[in-house]
Amino acid sequence: MLFATLCAGCNQPGASLCNRCRFSLASASSQVSETGIMAALPFEGVARQVVHGLKYRNRRLVARQLARLMVRRVRIGRVDVVTWAPTSGQRARGRGYDQAELLARAVAAELGVPCRRLLYRSHGGTAQTGHSRAERLHGPSFRARGGRSSLRVLLIDDVVTTGATLTAARDALLQAGVGSVVCLAAAATPSALQSMRPAQRRTVAMASVGSSFTSTPRIPTRSAAVTLVGTSSKKAVRPASAPSLAKAS
Ligand SMILES: [Zn+2]
């Protein structure tokens, strides 16, 4: 038992993610927020356990499985580089790794595009909370390495809670000159889901009554093991909204 691998979803010995938990993840629906932030899974049930496992219980093996889901069930479009919203330095150091970076590297490998660190936290954390006072009051802020205007960046985070982290990170990238930013998280919390596009949430119910709207997912699946369920046919990425973010901030 000492050396047994435990499933990140249910803690049973065996695979890093057992078949039952794998299918449970495959049956959850992806989400898109009004601001264009996409999430592959709702942050609840097995998905919550798996993401927590990656974040707090050193279950790094599941990064690849989460990345596969993120790539397959969300319409990402063509991107040139993958990056991540870095966890505050203090937290990542305490843990020994940054789960957002692990996910970004796994997503990049799935997509076959490079993964680069483009973002840095603007404020150092305090010993007590890992966040500076400014960060607690105004949310995280980032600075970004400059980019070409033709560069399309896929920005990764583990969980969307308010969207503040991904929005701040996206703004920093756009201000640094990159052309467009697509935001993608592994999971979104119930509170985040409330602000996410209702059509996405209705997808499951509509599918159950046989609506033609949801019966033809536009995203091709590369593996039957990760069948897309409840993927909306609505356009997920709206790069047109990106420049306005840069102007607003
Ligand atoms: Zn399991």
mmCIF file of C-alpha atoms and ligand atoms in Angstrom:
data_model
loop_
_atom_site.group_PDB
_atom_site.id
_atom_site.type_symbol
_atom_site.label_atom_id
_atom_site.label_comp_id
_atom_site.label_asym_id
_atom_site.label_seq_id
_atom_site.Cartn_x
_atom_site.Cartn_y
_atom_site.Cartn_z
ATOM 1 C CA MET A 1 0.000 0.000 0.000
ATOM 2 C CA LEU A 2 2.897 2.315 0.699
ATOM 3 C CA PHE A 3 3.805 2.562 -2.968
ATOM 4 C CA ALA A 4 0.334 2.166 -4.458
ATOM 5 C CA THR A 5 -0.925 4.881 -6.772
ATOM 6 C CA LEU A 6 -4.229 6.316 -5.580
ATOM 7 C CA CYS A 7 -6.929 7.681 -7.857
ATOM 8 C CA ALA A 8 -6.990 11.489 -7.575
ATOM 9 C CA GLY A 9 -10.795 11.415 -7.759
ATOM 10 C CA CYS A 10 -11.775 8.727 -5.237
ATOM 11 C CA ASN A 11 -8.512 7.768 -3.480
ATOM 12 C CA GLN A 12 -8.820 4.084 -4.412
ATOM 13 C CA PRO A 13 -5.564 2.269 -5.211
ATOM 14 C CA GLY A 14 -4.952 1.654 -8.884
ATOM 15 C CA ALA A 15 -4.546 4.210 -11.655
ATOM 16 C CA SER A 16 -3.830 7.909 -11.078
ATOM 17 C CA LEU A 17 -7.402 8.377 -12.313
ATOM 18 C CA CYS A 18 -9.646 5.299 -12.230
ATOM 19 C CA ASN A 19 -12.095 4.478 -15.009
ATOM 20 C CA ARG A 20 -15.129 5.438 -12.955
ATOM 21 C CA CYS A 21 -13.735 8.886 -12.170
ATOM 22 C CA ARG A 22 -12.551 9.282 -15.746
ATOM 23 C CA PHE A 23 -16.071 8.663 -17.039
ATOM 24 C CA SER A 24 -17.491 10.965 -14.392
ATOM 25 C CA LEU A 25 -15.270 13.782 -15.701
ATOM 26 C CA ALA A 26 -16.205 12.953 -19.269
ATOM 27 C CA SER A 27 -19.903 13.377 -18.486
ATOM 28 C CA ALA A 28 -19.582 16.905 -17.027
ATOM 29 C CA SER A 29 -20.185 19.915 -19.263
ATOM 30 C CA SER A 30 -17.778 22.657 -20.269
ATOM 31 C CA GLN A 31 -18.557 26.340 -19.628
ATOM 32 C CA VAL A 32 -17.879 29.713 -21.218
ATOM 33 C CA SER A 33 -18.206 33.024 -19.375
ATOM 34 C CA GLU A 34 -19.569 36.216 -20.895
ATOM 35 C CA THR A 35 -16.028 37.554 -20.885
ATOM 36 C CA GLY A 36 -14.827 34.599 -22.911
ATOM 37 C CA ILE A 37 -13.205 32.602 -20.107
ATOM 38 C CA MET A 38 -13.656 28.900 -20.770
ATOM 39 C CA ALA A 39 -13.619 26.024 -18.302
ATOM 40 C CA ALA A 40 -13.556 22.336 -19.146
ATOM 41 C CA LEU A 41 -15.320 21.163 -15.966
ATOM 42 C CA PRO A 42 -17.561 22.391 -13.163
ATOM 43 C CA PHE A 43 -15.530 22.533 -9.943
ATOM 44 C CA GLU A 44 -17.642 19.993 -8.043
ATOM 45 C CA GLY A 45 -17.767 16.281 -7.305
ATOM 46 C CA VAL A 46 -14.999 14.213 -8.886
ATOM 47 C CA ALA A 47 -13.645 17.181 -10.856
ATOM 48 C CA ARG A 48 -13.188 19.096 -7.601
ATOM 49 C CA GLN A 49 -11.350 16.173 -6.014
ATOM 50 C CA VAL A 50 -9.083 15.767 -9.026
ATOM 51 C CA VAL A 51 -8.188 19.465 -9.253
ATOM 52 C CA HIS A 52 -7.610 19.595 -5.486
ATOM 53 C CA GLY A 53 -5.470 16.494 -5.840
ATOM 54 C CA LEU A 54 -3.291 18.303 -8.358
ATOM 55 C CA LYS A 55 -3.216 21.452 -6.274
ATOM 56 C CA TYR A 56 -2.793 20.189 -2.721
ATOM 57 C CA ARG A 57 -2.067 16.478 -2.714
ATOM 58 C CA ASN A 58 0.803 16.318 -5.173
ATOM 59 C CA ARG A 59 -1.181 14.294 -7.720
ATOM 60 C CA ARG A 60 0.819 15.647 -10.610
ATOM 61 C CA LEU A 61 0.001 12.756 -12.910
ATOM 62 C CA VAL A 62 -3.545 14.019 -13.400
ATOM 63 C CA ALA A 63 -2.311 17.221 -15.069
ATOM 64 C CA ARG A 64 -2.089 15.334 -18.321
ATOM 65 C CA GLN A 65 -5.588 13.900 -18.024
ATOM 66 C CA LEU A 66 -7.054 17.289 -17.168
ATOM 67 C CA ALA A 67 -5.142 18.855 -20.053
ATOM 68 C CA ARG A 68 -6.564 16.287 -22.422
ATOM 69 C CA LEU A 69 -10.097 17.155 -21.313
ATOM 70 C CA MET A 70 -9.391 20.878 -21.605
ATOM 71 C CA VAL A 71 -8.122 20.507 -25.148
ATOM 72 C CA ARG A 72 -10.822 18.155 -26.340
ATOM 73 C CA ARG A 73 -13.976 19.682 -24.985
ATOM 74 C CA VAL A 74 -13.334 23.372 -25.484
ATOM 75 C CA ARG A 75 -13.034 25.095 -28.839
ATOM 76 C CA ILE A 76 -9.633 26.719 -28.451
ATOM 77 C CA GLY A 77 -8.874 27.640 -32.058
ATOM 78 C CA ARG A 78 -5.356 28.164 -33.327
ATOM 79 C CA VAL A 79 -2.830 29.453 -30.799
ATOM 80 C CA ASP A 80 0.915 30.069 -31.096
ATOM 81 C CA VAL A 81 2.004 29.647 -27.511
ATOM 82 C CA VAL A 82 0.609 28.441 -24.188
ATOM 83 C CA THR A 83 1.257 30.260 -20.924
ATOM 84 C CA TRP A 84 -0.220 30.291 -17.418
ATOM 85 C CA ALA A 85 -1.361 32.650 -14.684
ATOM 86 C CA PRO A 86 1.387 32.016 -12.123
ATOM 87 C CA THR A 87 0.388 31.090 -8.587
ATOM 88 C CA SER A 88 1.826 33.494 -6.016
ATOM 89 C CA GLY A 89 5.486 32.625 -5.505
ATOM 90 C CA GLN A 90 5.064 31.750 -1.867
ATOM 91 C CA ARG A 91 2.375 29.176 -2.537
ATOM 92 C CA ALA A 92 4.210 27.560 -5.417
ATOM 93 C CA ARG A 93 7.405 27.365 -3.360
ATOM 94 C CA GLY A 94 5.577 25.764 -0.444
ATOM 95 C CA ARG A 95 4.137 23.167 -2.770
ATOM 96 C CA GLY A 96 7.259 22.647 -4.847
ATOM 97 C CA TYR A 97 5.434 23.285 -8.127
ATOM 98 C CA ASP A 98 2.882 25.567 -9.734
ATOM 99 C CA GLN A 99 -0.198 23.576 -10.734
ATOM 100 C CA ALA A 100 -1.161 26.168 -13.355
ATOM 101 C CA GLU A 101 2.240 25.724 -14.991
ATOM 102 C CA LEU A 102 1.890 21.928 -14.916
ATOM 103 C CA LEU A 103 -1.474 22.212 -16.647
ATOM 104 C CA ALA A 104 -0.149 24.701 -19.192
ATOM 105 C CA ARG A 105 2.781 22.447 -20.081
ATOM 106 C CA ALA A 106 0.472 19.456 -20.455
ATOM 107 C CA VAL A 107 -1.997 21.442 -22.576
ATOM 108 C CA ALA A 108 0.853 22.687 -24.789
ATOM 109 C CA ALA A 109 2.058 19.111 -25.261
ATOM 110 C CA GLU A 110 -1.471 18.056 -26.248
ATOM 111 C CA LEU A 111 -1.717 20.909 -28.747
ATOM 112 C CA GLY A 112 1.828 20.531 -30.034
ATOM 113 C CA VAL A 113 2.696 24.196 -29.425
ATOM 114 C CA PRO A 114 5.402 25.693 -27.173
ATOM 115 C CA CYS A 115 4.770 26.623 -23.550
ATOM 116 C CA ARG A 116 6.479 29.794 -22.306
ATOM 117 C CA ARG A 117 6.418 31.777 -19.105
ATOM 118 C CA LEU A 118 5.069 35.177 -20.151
ATOM 119 C CA LEU A 119 3.551 36.376 -16.870
ATOM 120 C CA TYR A 120 4.860 37.359 -13.433
ATOM 121 C CA ARG A 121 3.011 38.365 -10.293
ATOM 122 C CA SER A 122 3.402 42.083 -9.656
ATOM 123 C CA HIS A 123 3.288 41.880 -5.863
ATOM 124 C CA GLY A 124 5.142 39.580 -3.520
ATOM 125 C CA GLY A 125 3.041 37.666 -1.024
ATOM 126 C CA THR A 126 3.030 38.187 2.704
ATOM 127 C CA ALA A 127 4.034 35.401 5.020
ATOM 128 C CA GLN A 128 0.568 34.964 6.410
ATOM 129 C CA THR A 129 -1.663 34.673 3.400
ATOM 130 C CA GLY A 130 0.560 34.480 0.368
ATOM 131 C CA HIS A 131 -1.081 37.649 -0.914
ATOM 132 C CA SER A 132 -0.040 41.263 -0.615
ATOM 133 C CA ARG A 133 -2.489 43.819 0.771
ATOM 134 C CA ALA A 134 -2.998 45.249 -2.708
ATOM 135 C CA GLU A 135 -3.769 41.805 -4.018
ATOM 136 C CA ARG A 136 -6.313 41.138 -1.301
ATOM 137 C CA LEU A 137 -8.040 44.430 -2.024
ATOM 138 C CA HIS A 138 -7.891 44.510 -5.784
ATOM 139 C CA GLY A 139 -7.200 40.953 -6.887
ATOM 140 C CA PRO A 140 -3.954 39.695 -8.355
ATOM 141 C CA SER A 141 -1.985 41.825 -10.760
ATOM 142 C CA PHE A 142 0.548 40.682 -13.308
ATOM 143 C CA ARG A 143 3.247 42.017 -15.561
ATOM 144 C CA ALA A 144 3.930 40.360 -18.863
ATOM 145 C CA ARG A 145 6.800 39.957 -21.260
ATOM 146 C CA GLY A 146 6.241 41.849 -24.490
ATOM 147 C CA GLY A 147 4.778 40.019 -27.434
ATOM 148 C CA ARG A 148 4.165 40.503 -31.142
ATOM 149 C CA SER A 149 0.777 41.780 -32.232
ATOM 150 C CA SER A 150 0.348 38.628 -34.311
ATOM 151 C CA LEU A 151 0.855 36.353 -31.312
ATOM 152 C CA ARG A 152 -2.143 34.311 -30.161
ATOM 153 C CA VAL A 153 -1.720 33.149 -26.586
ATOM 154 C CA LEU A 154 -3.598 30.427 -24.731
ATOM 155 C CA LEU A 155 -3.681 31.405 -21.044
ATOM 156 C CA ILE A 156 -4.186 28.563 -18.560
ATOM 157 C CA ASP A 157 -5.271 28.445 -14.914
ATOM 158 C CA ASP A 158 -6.492 25.597 -12.725
ATOM 159 C CA VAL A 159 -9.740 26.984 -11.310
ATOM 160 C CA VAL A 160 -11.878 30.019 -12.176
ATOM 161 C CA THR A 161 -13.513 31.448 -9.063
ATOM 162 C CA THR A 162 -14.333 35.059 -9.885
ATOM 163 C CA GLY A 163 -12.443 35.311 -13.147
ATOM 164 C CA ALA A 164 -10.332 38.134 -11.646
ATOM 165 C CA THR A 165 -7.045 36.251 -11.952
ATOM 166 C CA LEU A 166 -7.470 35.273 -15.588
ATOM 167 C CA THR A 167 -8.853 38.676 -16.521
ATOM 168 C CA ALA A 168 -5.919 40.473 -14.875
ATOM 169 C CA ALA A 169 -3.451 38.109 -16.531
ATOM 170 C CA ARG A 170 -5.114 38.567 -19.915
ATOM 171 C CA ASP A 171 -5.049 42.359 -19.555
ATOM 172 C CA ALA A 172 -1.335 42.257 -18.766
ATOM 173 C CA LEU A 173 -0.615 40.188 -21.873
ATOM 174 C CA LEU A 174 -2.679 42.470 -24.111
ATOM 175 C CA GLN A 175 -0.998 45.562 -22.658
ATOM 176 C CA ALA A 176 2.356 43.944 -23.367
ATOM 177 C CA GLY A 177 1.349 43.805 -27.018
ATOM 178 C CA VAL A 178 0.268 40.247 -27.757
ATOM 179 C CA GLY A 179 -2.426 40.031 -30.400
ATOM 180 C CA SER A 180 -5.046 37.904 -28.697
ATOM 181 C CA VAL A 181 -5.529 35.839 -25.567
ATOM 182 C CA VAL A 182 -7.743 32.796 -25.064
ATOM 183 C CA CYS A 183 -8.442 32.006 -21.376
ATOM 184 C CA LEU A 184 -8.961 28.394 -20.364
ATOM 185 C CA ALA A 185 -9.265 26.811 -16.916
ATOM 186 C CA ALA A 186 -9.572 23.193 -15.908
ATOM 187 C CA ALA A 187 -12.643 23.944 -13.797
ATOM 188 C CA ALA A 188 -15.018 26.721 -12.745
ATOM 189 C CA THR A 189 -16.569 27.057 -9.266
ATOM 190 C CA PRO A 190 -20.369 27.137 -8.835
ATOM 191 C CA SER A 191 -20.193 30.897 -8.190
ATOM 192 C CA ALA A 192 -18.226 31.385 -11.394
ATOM 193 C CA LEU A 193 -20.703 29.223 -13.263
ATOM 194 C CA GLN A 194 -23.533 31.559 -12.302
ATOM 195 C CA SER A 195 -21.905 34.268 -14.358
ATOM 196 C CA MET A 196 -21.078 31.912 -17.175
ATOM 197 C CA ARG A 197 -23.085 31.762 -20.347
ATOM 198 C CA PRO A 198 -26.527 30.274 -19.631
ATOM 199 C CA ALA A 199 -26.707 28.525 -22.992
ATOM 200 C CA GLN A 200 -23.835 26.375 -21.878
ATOM 201 C CA ARG A 201 -25.544 25.427 -18.671
ATOM 202 C CA ARG A 202 -28.801 24.634 -20.416
ATOM 203 C CA THR A 203 -27.022 22.354 -22.820
ATOM 204 C CA VAL A 204 -27.393 19.295 -20.634
ATOM 205 C CA ALA A 205 -31.122 19.745 -20.076
ATOM 206 C CA MET A 206 -31.725 20.480 -23.743
ATOM 207 C CA ALA A 207 -29.784 17.437 -24.796
ATOM 208 C CA SER A 208 -32.032 15.277 -22.657
ATOM 209 C CA VAL A 209 -35.094 16.395 -24.578
ATOM 210 C CA GLY A 210 -33.368 15.846 -27.887
ATOM 211 C CA SER A 211 -32.778 19.420 -28.977
ATOM 212 C CA SER A 212 -31.046 19.644 -32.308
ATOM 213 C CA PHE A 213 -29.099 22.625 -30.962
ATOM 214 C CA THR A 214 -26.954 20.406 -28.805
ATOM 215 C CA SER A 215 -26.930 17.194 -30.765
ATOM 216 C CA THR A 216 -24.045 18.142 -33.005
ATOM 217 C CA PRO A 217 -20.965 19.205 -31.061
ATOM 218 C CA ARG A 218 -18.595 21.039 -33.346
ATOM 219 C CA ILE A 219 -15.498 19.965 -31.531
ATOM 220 C CA PRO A 220 -13.960 16.832 -32.999
ATOM 221 C CA THR A 221 -12.987 14.216 -30.469
ATOM 222 C CA ARG A 222 -9.699 12.467 -30.900
ATOM 223 C CA SER A 223 -10.571 9.674 -28.516
ATOM 224 C CA ALA A 224 -13.777 7.892 -27.673
ATOM 225 C CA ALA A 225 -12.581 7.623 -24.082
ATOM 226 C CA VAL A 226 -13.164 11.329 -23.578
ATOM 227 C CA THR A 227 -16.533 11.680 -25.224
ATOM 228 C CA LEU A 228 -17.793 15.211 -25.347
ATOM 229 C CA VAL A 229 -20.988 15.576 -23.437
ATOM 230 C CA GLY A 230 -22.932 18.793 -23.358
ATOM 231 C CA THR A 231 -20.498 20.801 -25.429
ATOM 232 C CA SER A 232 -22.195 23.869 -26.703
ATOM 233 C CA SER A 233 -22.155 24.679 -30.373
ATOM 234 C CA LYS A 234 -21.989 28.368 -29.548
ATOM 235 C CA LYS A 235 -18.821 30.094 -30.533
ATOM 236 C CA ALA A 236 -16.551 29.831 -27.544
ATOM 237 C CA VAL A 237 -13.803 32.283 -28.317
ATOM 238 C CA ARG A 238 -14.514 35.897 -29.012
ATOM 239 C CA PRO A 239 -11.175 37.545 -29.753
ATOM 240 C CA ALA A 240 -13.067 40.667 -30.767
ATOM 241 C CA SER A 241 -13.683 41.399 -27.096
ATOM 242 C CA ALA A 242 -9.983 41.305 -26.271
ATOM 243 C CA PRO A 243 -8.868 44.769 -27.404
ATOM 244 C CA SER A 244 -11.591 46.425 -25.321
ATOM 245 C CA LEU A 245 -10.079 44.882 -22.220
ATOM 246 C CA ALA A 246 -6.773 46.544 -22.941
ATOM 247 C CA LYS A 247 -8.451 49.902 -23.351
ATOM 248 C CA ALA A 248 -10.500 49.536 -20.214
ATOM 249 C CA SER A 249 -7.507 49.079 -17.979
HETATM 250 ZN ZN ZN B 1 -11.432 7.124 -8.911
#
